[in-house]
Amino acid sequence: MKPLGRLRLGVNIDHVATLRNARGSVWPDPLRAALLAEAAGADGITAHMREDRRHIRDSDIEALQAGLAIPLNFECAATEEMKAIALRLRPHAVCLVPEKREERTTEGGLDVAADQARLTDYVGELTMAGCRVSMFISHDIHQIKACAAVGAAVVELHTGLYSEFHAKERFSEAEAELNGLRRGAALAHSLGMEVHAGHGLTYDNVGPIAAMPEVMELNIGHFLIGEAVFLGLEGALDEMRRRMDIAREEIA
Ligand code: PXP
């Protein structure tokens, strides 16, 4: 199968805020990073405002929504508080994720199937307000079907497990996980949803994800911000884009 379109790169700038908050100061500024990423060719910016505001804060989301020319993907838990913020700011996209206070990062996918009735209303309200709603889920078939049932426009498949196996050089498990992601991407597309992917992606593991023809967008944060320490944001993005393009060309 040929790719469905150009693969977009969304840059998650949460960890610029992590660095700022480590000193309780105003540097480095997440909006400045987002504008640099925009200038370097990012197709969108993702920011996850957690309930505990451990990195991105309300003022960051406001500044990003006001200052960016490229789309903002507002990542949040499906709470009433976050819905009110999204309905007020109306970002291009809202990505709903599970959130646990004790976790270091978003560990699993959202359990859409278990919360279908509530999420149908939740997604409906945001969609009516003009936001593209994306559900961050595992590649489980029931979850993908539940996303279609609640009316989500987009699913973002969680690549964290694949990335973890890859990093530990457990390649057969990584390959099994890739196969699950491939099946999930095909199913989600067949149900009429756009497919995104993200979590734990690096230069070394991005290729097979970028080579999935249904995948239209990757959202990458921690690795890119870390790499920017050495190469600058432009250098880090250029290299990621290059690797994504190589993988995409191979299936074109
Ligand atoms: N997509 C979603 C929905 C996420 O929650 C995260 C992590 O915040 C990412 C993408 C990016 O993951 P990473 O920072 O590991 O690249």
PDB file of C-alpha atoms and ligand atoms in Angstrom:
ATOM      1  CA  MET A   1       0.000   0.000   0.000  1.00  0.00           C
ATOM      2  CA  LYS A   2       1.216   3.509  -0.897  1.00  0.00           C
ATOM      3  CA  PRO A   3       1.347   6.175   1.833  1.00  0.00           C
ATOM      4  CA  LEU A   4      -1.954   8.010   2.252  1.00  0.00           C
ATOM      5  CA  GLY A   5      -0.178  11.361   2.250  1.00  0.00           C
ATOM      6  CA  ARG A   6       2.773  13.373   3.486  1.00  0.00           C
ATOM      7  CA  LEU A   7       3.844  12.379   6.971  1.00  0.00           C
ATOM      8  CA  ARG A   8       3.621  15.335   9.361  1.00  0.00           C
ATOM      9  CA  LEU A   9       5.981  15.899  12.266  1.00  0.00           C
ATOM     10  CA  GLY A  10       4.418  17.277  15.432  1.00  0.00           C
ATOM     11  CA  VAL A  11       6.896  18.458  18.034  1.00  0.00           C
ATOM     12  CA  ASN A  12       6.027  18.020  21.686  1.00  0.00           C
ATOM     13  CA  ILE A  13       7.608  20.838  23.710  1.00  0.00           C
ATOM     14  CA  ASP A  14       6.622  19.663  27.223  1.00  0.00           C
ATOM     15  CA  HIS A  15      10.186  19.091  28.280  1.00  0.00           C
ATOM     16  CA  VAL A  16      11.265  22.621  27.545  1.00  0.00           C
ATOM     17  CA  ALA A  17       8.819  23.477  30.310  1.00  0.00           C
ATOM     18  CA  THR A  18      10.259  20.680  32.470  1.00  0.00           C
ATOM     19  CA  LEU A  19      13.656  22.341  32.225  1.00  0.00           C
ATOM     20  CA  ARG A  20      12.230  25.757  33.019  1.00  0.00           C
ATOM     21  CA  ASN A  21      10.291  24.467  36.016  1.00  0.00           C
ATOM     22  CA  ALA A  22      13.353  22.658  37.399  1.00  0.00           C
ATOM     23  CA  ARG A  23      14.671  26.084  38.391  1.00  0.00           C
ATOM     24  CA  GLY A  24      11.327  27.769  38.969  1.00  0.00           C
ATOM     25  CA  SER A  25      12.396  30.445  36.503  1.00  0.00           C
ATOM     26  CA  VAL A  26      11.109  31.705  33.144  1.00  0.00           C
ATOM     27  CA  TRP A  27      13.855  30.071  30.991  1.00  0.00           C
ATOM     28  CA  PRO A  28      13.782  28.251  28.678  1.00  0.00           C
ATOM     29  CA  ASP A  29      10.513  29.490  27.207  1.00  0.00           C
ATOM     30  CA  PRO A  30       8.305  26.785  25.595  1.00  0.00           C
ATOM     31  CA  LEU A  31       6.795  29.313  23.158  1.00  0.00           C
ATOM     32  CA  ARG A  32      10.252  30.276  21.935  1.00  0.00           C
ATOM     33  CA  ALA A  33      11.031  26.583  21.367  1.00  0.00           C
ATOM     34  CA  ALA A  34       7.722  26.117  19.558  1.00  0.00           C
ATOM     35  CA  LEU A  35       8.427  29.099  17.275  1.00  0.00           C
ATOM     36  CA  LEU A  36      11.898  27.757  16.526  1.00  0.00           C
ATOM     37  CA  ALA A  37      10.401  24.341  15.734  1.00  0.00           C
ATOM     38  CA  GLU A  38       7.867  26.064  13.487  1.00  0.00           C
ATOM     39  CA  ALA A  39      10.669  27.920  11.671  1.00  0.00           C
ATOM     40  CA  ALA A  40      12.572  24.633  11.342  1.00  0.00           C
ATOM     41  CA  GLY A  41       9.665  22.961   9.542  1.00  0.00           C
ATOM     42  CA  ALA A  42       7.567  21.335  12.272  1.00  0.00           C
ATOM     43  CA  ASP A  43       4.034  20.720  11.042  1.00  0.00           C
ATOM     44  CA  GLY A  44       2.448  21.178  14.448  1.00  0.00           C
ATOM     45  CA  ILE A  45       3.186  21.641  18.138  1.00  0.00           C
ATOM     46  CA  THR A  46       1.916  19.352  20.882  1.00  0.00           C
ATOM     47  CA  ALA A  47       1.729  20.378  24.522  1.00  0.00           C
ATOM     48  CA  HIS A  48       0.383  18.183  27.309  1.00  0.00           C
ATOM     49  CA  MET A  49      -1.049  20.134  30.197  1.00  0.00           C
ATOM     50  CA  ARG A  50      -1.262  17.717  33.073  1.00  0.00           C
ATOM     51  CA  GLU A  51      -3.661  18.082  35.924  1.00  0.00           C
ATOM     52  CA  ASP A  52      -0.685  18.749  38.250  1.00  0.00           C
ATOM     53  CA  ARG A  53       0.903  21.279  35.781  1.00  0.00           C
ATOM     54  CA  ARG A  54       4.264  19.573  36.221  1.00  0.00           C
ATOM     55  CA  HIS A  55       5.536  20.952  32.914  1.00  0.00           C
ATOM     56  CA  ILE A  56       3.118  22.882  30.680  1.00  0.00           C
ATOM     57  CA  ARG A  57       1.028  25.489  32.503  1.00  0.00           C
ATOM     58  CA  ASP A  58      -2.134  27.375  31.616  1.00  0.00           C
ATOM     59  CA  SER A  59      -0.149  30.438  30.543  1.00  0.00           C
ATOM     60  CA  ASP A  60       1.933  28.262  28.153  1.00  0.00           C
ATOM     61  CA  ILE A  61      -1.156  26.910  26.417  1.00  0.00           C
ATOM     62  CA  GLU A  62      -2.564  30.425  26.067  1.00  0.00           C
ATOM     63  CA  ALA A  63       0.731  31.726  24.654  1.00  0.00           C
ATOM     64  CA  LEU A  64       1.047  28.802  22.225  1.00  0.00           C
ATOM     65  CA  GLN A  65      -2.498  29.148  20.964  1.00  0.00           C
ATOM     66  CA  ALA A  66      -2.036  32.903  20.464  1.00  0.00           C
ATOM     67  CA  GLY A  67       1.489  32.803  19.044  1.00  0.00           C
ATOM     68  CA  LEU A  68       1.702  29.858  16.666  1.00  0.00           C
ATOM     69  CA  ALA A  69       0.948  29.850  12.955  1.00  0.00           C
ATOM     70  CA  ILE A  70       1.044  26.029  12.777  1.00  0.00           C
ATOM     71  CA  PRO A  71      -1.629  23.889  14.474  1.00  0.00           C
ATOM     72  CA  LEU A  72      -1.586  23.362  18.227  1.00  0.00           C
ATOM     73  CA  ASN A  73      -2.408  19.896  19.486  1.00  0.00           C
ATOM     74  CA  PHE A  74      -3.593  20.324  23.085  1.00  0.00           C
ATOM     75  CA  GLU A  75      -2.998  17.076  24.922  1.00  0.00           C
ATOM     76  CA  CYS A  76      -4.940  16.527  28.125  1.00  0.00           C
ATOM     77  CA  ALA A  77      -6.921  14.126  30.281  1.00  0.00           C
ATOM     78  CA  ALA A  78     -10.651  13.894  29.548  1.00  0.00           C
ATOM     79  CA  THR A  79     -11.677  15.949  32.571  1.00  0.00           C
ATOM     80  CA  GLU A  80     -14.222  18.727  32.892  1.00  0.00           C
ATOM     81  CA  GLU A  81     -11.457  21.217  33.744  1.00  0.00           C
ATOM     82  CA  MET A  82      -9.533  20.456  30.530  1.00  0.00           C
ATOM     83  CA  LYS A  83     -12.682  20.486  28.430  1.00  0.00           C
ATOM     84  CA  ALA A  84     -13.518  23.981  29.655  1.00  0.00           C
ATOM     85  CA  ILE A  85     -10.026  25.172  28.697  1.00  0.00           C
ATOM     86  CA  ALA A  86     -10.246  23.538  25.259  1.00  0.00           C
ATOM     87  CA  LEU A  87     -13.690  25.007  24.612  1.00  0.00           C
ATOM     88  CA  ARG A  88     -12.410  28.469  25.508  1.00  0.00           C
ATOM     89  CA  LEU A  89      -9.172  28.319  23.495  1.00  0.00           C
ATOM     90  CA  ARG A  90     -10.370  26.084  20.642  1.00  0.00           C
ATOM     91  CA  PRO A  91      -7.009  24.642  19.596  1.00  0.00           C
ATOM     92  CA  HIS A  92      -6.776  22.898  16.225  1.00  0.00           C
ATOM     93  CA  ALA A  93      -6.665  19.484  17.916  1.00  0.00           C
ATOM     94  CA  VAL A  94      -7.301  17.957  21.321  1.00  0.00           C
ATOM     95  CA  CYS A  95      -5.575  14.676  22.107  1.00  0.00           C
ATOM     96  CA  LEU A  96      -7.173  12.807  25.011  1.00  0.00           C
ATOM     97  CA  VAL A  97      -4.786  10.770  27.125  1.00  0.00           C
ATOM     98  CA  PRO A  98      -4.995   8.765  30.345  1.00  0.00           C
ATOM     99  CA  GLU A  99      -3.298  10.407  33.291  1.00  0.00           C
ATOM    100  CA  LYS A 100      -2.008   9.062  36.558  1.00  0.00           C
ATOM    101  CA  ARG A 101      -0.391  11.401  39.029  1.00  0.00           C
ATOM    102  CA  GLU A 102       2.350   8.936  39.972  1.00  0.00           C
ATOM    103  CA  GLU A 103       3.487   8.139  36.425  1.00  0.00           C
ATOM    104  CA  ARG A 104       6.582   9.734  34.899  1.00  0.00           C
ATOM    105  CA  THR A 105       5.069   9.787  31.421  1.00  0.00           C
ATOM    106  CA  THR A 106       1.850   8.627  29.749  1.00  0.00           C
ATOM    107  CA  GLU A 107       2.209   4.917  30.384  1.00  0.00           C
ATOM    108  CA  GLY A 108      -0.665   3.298  28.564  1.00  0.00           C
ATOM    109  CA  GLY A 109      -3.451   4.131  26.191  1.00  0.00           C
ATOM    110  CA  LEU A 110      -6.804   5.600  27.086  1.00  0.00           C
ATOM    111  CA  ASP A 111      -9.494   3.044  27.965  1.00  0.00           C
ATOM    112  CA  VAL A 112     -12.096   4.382  25.560  1.00  0.00           C
ATOM    113  CA  ALA A 113     -14.129   1.167  25.580  1.00  0.00           C
ATOM    114  CA  ALA A 114     -14.729   1.401  29.340  1.00  0.00           C
ATOM    115  CA  ASP A 115     -15.914   5.011  29.204  1.00  0.00           C
ATOM    116  CA  GLN A 116     -17.742   5.057  25.903  1.00  0.00           C
ATOM    117  CA  ALA A 117     -20.961   6.852  26.869  1.00  0.00           C
ATOM    118  CA  ARG A 118     -19.226   9.730  28.662  1.00  0.00           C
ATOM    119  CA  LEU A 119     -16.566  10.066  25.957  1.00  0.00           C
ATOM    120  CA  THR A 120     -19.195  10.221  23.210  1.00  0.00           C
ATOM    121  CA  ASP A 121     -20.559  13.427  24.772  1.00  0.00           C
ATOM    122  CA  TYR A 122     -17.079  14.729  25.551  1.00  0.00           C
ATOM    123  CA  VAL A 123     -15.770  14.192  22.011  1.00  0.00           C
ATOM    124  CA  GLY A 124     -19.001  15.542  20.540  1.00  0.00           C
ATOM    125  CA  GLU A 125     -18.744  18.833  22.435  1.00  0.00           C
ATOM    126  CA  LEU A 126     -15.143  19.414  21.374  1.00  0.00           C
ATOM    127  CA  THR A 127     -15.882  18.442  17.784  1.00  0.00           C
ATOM    128  CA  MET A 128     -18.818  20.844  17.668  1.00  0.00           C
ATOM    129  CA  ALA A 129     -16.443  23.570  18.887  1.00  0.00           C
ATOM    130  CA  GLY A 130     -14.199  22.907  15.866  1.00  0.00           C
ATOM    131  CA  CYS A 131     -11.440  20.804  17.487  1.00  0.00           C
ATOM    132  CA  ARG A 132     -10.171  17.638  15.854  1.00  0.00           C
ATOM    133  CA  VAL A 133     -10.328  15.087  18.641  1.00  0.00           C
ATOM    134  CA  SER A 134      -7.668  12.437  18.840  1.00  0.00           C
ATOM    135  CA  MET A 135      -7.591   9.465  21.211  1.00  0.00           C
ATOM    136  CA  PHE A 136      -4.242   8.201  22.473  1.00  0.00           C
ATOM    137  CA  ILE A 137      -4.707   4.435  22.595  1.00  0.00           C
ATOM    138  CA  SER A 138      -2.956   1.098  22.362  1.00  0.00           C
ATOM    139  CA  HIS A 139      -3.449  -0.869  19.155  1.00  0.00           C
ATOM    140  CA  ASP A 140      -6.092  -3.052  20.813  1.00  0.00           C
ATOM    141  CA  ILE A 141      -8.953  -3.772  18.385  1.00  0.00           C
ATOM    142  CA  HIS A 142     -11.673  -3.047  20.949  1.00  0.00           C
ATOM    143  CA  GLN A 143     -10.164   0.335  21.748  1.00  0.00           C
ATOM    144  CA  ILE A 144      -9.913   1.260  18.081  1.00  0.00           C
ATOM    145  CA  LYS A 145     -13.531   0.293  17.475  1.00  0.00           C
ATOM    146  CA  ALA A 146     -14.581   2.239  20.573  1.00  0.00           C
ATOM    147  CA  CYS A 147     -12.804   5.348  19.220  1.00  0.00           C
ATOM    148  CA  ALA A 148     -14.825   5.119  16.021  1.00  0.00           C
ATOM    149  CA  ALA A 149     -17.993   4.598  18.060  1.00  0.00           C
ATOM    150  CA  VAL A 150     -17.422   7.745  20.165  1.00  0.00           C
ATOM    151  CA  GLY A 151     -16.918   9.802  17.001  1.00  0.00           C
ATOM    152  CA  ALA A 152     -13.184  10.521  17.251  1.00  0.00           C
ATOM    153  CA  ALA A 153     -11.652  11.944  14.067  1.00  0.00           C
ATOM    154  CA  VAL A 154      -8.189  10.677  14.906  1.00  0.00           C
ATOM    155  CA  VAL A 155      -6.452   7.904  16.822  1.00  0.00           C
ATOM    156  CA  GLU A 156      -2.896   8.299  18.010  1.00  0.00           C
ATOM    157  CA  LEU A 157      -1.357   4.879  18.472  1.00  0.00           C
ATOM    158  CA  HIS A 158       0.899   4.535  21.518  1.00  0.00           C
ATOM    159  CA  THR A 159       4.358   3.465  20.337  1.00  0.00           C
ATOM    160  CA  GLY A 160       5.843   3.364  23.836  1.00  0.00           C
ATOM    161  CA  LEU A 161       5.981  -0.399  24.179  1.00  0.00           C
ATOM    162  CA  TYR A 162       7.563  -0.825  20.750  1.00  0.00           C
ATOM    163  CA  SER A 163      10.132   1.863  21.627  1.00  0.00           C
ATOM    164  CA  GLU A 164      10.922   0.203  24.931  1.00  0.00           C
ATOM    165  CA  PHE A 165      11.500  -3.234  23.365  1.00  0.00           C
ATOM    166  CA  HIS A 166      13.624  -1.627  20.666  1.00  0.00           C
ATOM    167  CA  ALA A 167      15.766   0.252  23.204  1.00  0.00           C
ATOM    168  CA  LYS A 168      16.329  -2.976  25.164  1.00  0.00           C
ATOM    169  CA  GLU A 169      17.285  -4.759  21.918  1.00  0.00           C
ATOM    170  CA  ARG A 170      14.392  -7.187  22.394  1.00  0.00           C
ATOM    171  CA  PHE A 171      13.841  -7.097  18.656  1.00  0.00           C
ATOM    172  CA  SER A 172      11.429  -9.997  18.245  1.00  0.00           C
ATOM    173  CA  GLU A 173       9.082  -8.443  20.802  1.00  0.00           C
ATOM    174  CA  ALA A 174       9.519  -5.070  19.091  1.00  0.00           C
ATOM    175  CA  GLU A 175       8.568  -6.689  15.789  1.00  0.00           C
ATOM    176  CA  ALA A 176       5.478  -8.309  17.328  1.00  0.00           C
ATOM    177  CA  GLU A 177       4.458  -4.919  18.704  1.00  0.00           C
ATOM    178  CA  LEU A 178       5.054  -3.348  15.285  1.00  0.00           C
ATOM    179  CA  ASN A 179       2.748  -5.914  13.739  1.00  0.00           C
ATOM    180  CA  GLY A 180       0.059  -4.990  16.250  1.00  0.00           C
ATOM    181  CA  LEU A 181       0.544  -1.307  15.425  1.00  0.00           C
ATOM    182  CA  ARG A 182       0.335  -2.095  11.695  1.00  0.00           C
ATOM    183  CA  ARG A 183      -2.926  -3.995  12.142  1.00  0.00           C
ATOM    184  CA  GLY A 184      -4.256  -1.220  14.365  1.00  0.00           C
ATOM    185  CA  ALA A 185      -3.370   1.489  11.836  1.00  0.00           C
ATOM    186  CA  ALA A 186      -5.108  -0.426   9.045  1.00  0.00           C
ATOM    187  CA  LEU A 187      -8.229  -1.014  11.148  1.00  0.00           C
ATOM    188  CA  ALA A 188      -8.465   2.598  12.311  1.00  0.00           C
ATOM    189  CA  HIS A 189      -8.100   3.828   8.740  1.00  0.00           C
ATOM    190  CA  SER A 190     -10.745   1.383   7.501  1.00  0.00           C
ATOM    191  CA  LEU A 191     -13.117   2.802  10.140  1.00  0.00           C
ATOM    192  CA  GLY A 192     -12.611   6.294   8.735  1.00  0.00           C
ATOM    193  CA  MET A 193     -10.220   7.734  11.312  1.00  0.00           C
ATOM    194  CA  GLU A 194      -6.913   9.480  10.672  1.00  0.00           C
ATOM    195  CA  VAL A 195      -3.970   7.653  12.218  1.00  0.00           C
ATOM    196  CA  HIS A 196      -1.194   9.309  14.219  1.00  0.00           C
ATOM    197  CA  ALA A 197       1.516   7.691  16.317  1.00  0.00           C
ATOM    198  CA  GLY A 198       3.908   8.675  19.048  1.00  0.00           C
ATOM    199  CA  HIS A 199       5.755   8.068  22.301  1.00  0.00           C
ATOM    200  CA  GLY A 200       9.379   7.135  22.762  1.00  0.00           C
ATOM    201  CA  LEU A 201      10.335   7.694  19.117  1.00  0.00           C
ATOM    202  CA  THR A 202      14.000   8.318  18.290  1.00  0.00           C
ATOM    203  CA  TYR A 203      16.220   8.458  15.197  1.00  0.00           C
ATOM    204  CA  ASP A 204      16.863   4.733  15.580  1.00  0.00           C
ATOM    205  CA  ASN A 205      13.312   3.474  15.935  1.00  0.00           C
ATOM    206  CA  VAL A 206      11.251   5.934  13.877  1.00  0.00           C
ATOM    207  CA  GLY A 207      11.716   4.196  10.504  1.00  0.00           C
ATOM    208  CA  PRO A 208       9.205   1.326  10.776  1.00  0.00           C
ATOM    209  CA  ILE A 209       6.547   3.636  12.248  1.00  0.00           C
ATOM    210  CA  ALA A 210       7.075   6.241   9.509  1.00  0.00           C
ATOM    211  CA  ALA A 211       6.785   3.427   6.963  1.00  0.00           C
ATOM    212  CA  MET A 212       3.205   2.585   7.969  1.00  0.00           C
ATOM    213  CA  PRO A 213       1.198   3.919   5.027  1.00  0.00           C
ATOM    214  CA  GLU A 214      -1.874   4.898   7.058  1.00  0.00           C
ATOM    215  CA  VAL A 215       0.116   6.948   9.574  1.00  0.00           C
ATOM    216  CA  MET A 216      -0.237  10.658   8.805  1.00  0.00           C
ATOM    217  CA  GLU A 217       1.456  12.293  11.785  1.00  0.00           C
ATOM    218  CA  LEU A 218       4.117  11.506  14.357  1.00  0.00           C
ATOM    219  CA  ASN A 219       4.280  13.365  17.652  1.00  0.00           C
ATOM    220  CA  ILE A 220       7.763  13.374  19.111  1.00  0.00           C
ATOM    221  CA  GLY A 221       9.015  15.153  22.209  1.00  0.00           C
ATOM    222  CA  HIS A 222      11.500  13.914  24.759  1.00  0.00           C
ATOM    223  CA  PHE A 223      14.134  12.620  22.363  1.00  0.00           C
ATOM    224  CA  LEU A 224      14.005  15.700  20.118  1.00  0.00           C
ATOM    225  CA  ILE A 225      14.288  18.156  22.995  1.00  0.00           C
ATOM    226  CA  GLY A 226      17.201  16.142  24.401  1.00  0.00           C
ATOM    227  CA  GLU A 227      18.915  16.020  21.029  1.00  0.00           C
ATOM    228  CA  ALA A 228      18.417  19.775  20.640  1.00  0.00           C
ATOM    229  CA  VAL A 229      20.847  20.240  23.538  1.00  0.00           C
ATOM    230  CA  PHE A 230      23.555  18.938  21.205  1.00  0.00           C
ATOM    231  CA  LEU A 231      22.357  19.952  17.748  1.00  0.00           C
ATOM    232  CA  GLY A 232      19.943  22.801  18.356  1.00  0.00           C
ATOM    233  CA  LEU A 233      16.252  22.347  17.603  1.00  0.00           C
ATOM    234  CA  GLU A 234      16.711  22.909  13.893  1.00  0.00           C
ATOM    235  CA  GLY A 235      19.452  20.292  13.636  1.00  0.00           C
ATOM    236  CA  ALA A 236      17.471  17.781  15.695  1.00  0.00           C
ATOM    237  CA  LEU A 237      14.319  18.277  13.620  1.00  0.00           C
ATOM    238  CA  ASP A 238      16.203  18.131  10.324  1.00  0.00           C
ATOM    239  CA  GLU A 239      17.687  14.766  11.189  1.00  0.00           C
ATOM    240  CA  MET A 240      14.338  13.356  12.347  1.00  0.00           C
ATOM    241  CA  ARG A 241      12.634  14.656   9.208  1.00  0.00           C
ATOM    242  CA  ARG A 242      15.387  13.088   7.073  1.00  0.00           C
ATOM    243  CA  ARG A 243      14.854   9.689   8.682  1.00  0.00           C
ATOM    244  CA  MET A 244      11.072   9.930   8.360  1.00  0.00           C
ATOM    245  CA  ASP A 245      11.414  10.858   4.679  1.00  0.00           C
ATOM    246  CA  ILE A 246      13.756   7.947   3.940  1.00  0.00           C
ATOM    247  CA  ALA A 247      11.301   5.472   5.498  1.00  0.00           C
ATOM    248  CA  ARG A 248       8.384   7.039   3.633  1.00  0.00           C
ATOM    249  CA  GLU A 249      10.192   7.011   0.273  1.00  0.00           C
ATOM    250  CA  GLU A 250      10.789   3.308   0.633  1.00  0.00           C
ATOM    251  CA  ILE A 251       7.051   2.606   0.505  1.00  0.00           C
ATOM    252  CA  ALA A 252       6.120   5.319  -2.023  1.00  0.00           C
TER     253      ALA A 252
HETATM  254  N1  PXP B   1       1.999  11.578  21.972  1.00  0.00           N
HETATM  255  C1  PXP B   1       1.389  11.558  23.166  1.00  0.00           C
HETATM  256  C2  PXP B   1      -0.092  11.407  23.179  1.00  0.00           C
HETATM  257  C3  PXP B   1       2.116  11.680  24.362  1.00  0.00           C
HETATM  258  O1  PXP B   1       1.494  11.614  25.556  1.00  0.00           O
HETATM  259  C4  PXP B   1       3.496  11.876  24.292  1.00  0.00           C
HETATM  260  C5  PXP B   1       4.285  12.070  25.557  1.00  0.00           C
HETATM  261  O2  PXP B   1       3.856  13.209  26.215  1.00  0.00           O
HETATM  262  C6  PXP B   1       4.104  11.918  23.032  1.00  0.00           C
HETATM  263  C7  PXP B   1       3.328  11.743  21.891  1.00  0.00           C
HETATM  264  C8  PXP B   1       5.557  12.154  22.862  1.00  0.00           C
HETATM  265  O3  PXP B   1       6.295  11.178  23.504  1.00  0.00           O
HETATM  266  P1  PXP B   1       7.857  11.380  23.673  1.00  0.00           P
HETATM  267  O4  PXP B   1       8.060  12.585  24.526  1.00  0.00           O
HETATM  268  O5  PXP B   1       8.307  10.122  24.295  1.00  0.00           O
HETATM  269  O6  PXP B   1       8.419  11.595  22.286  1.00  0.00           O
END
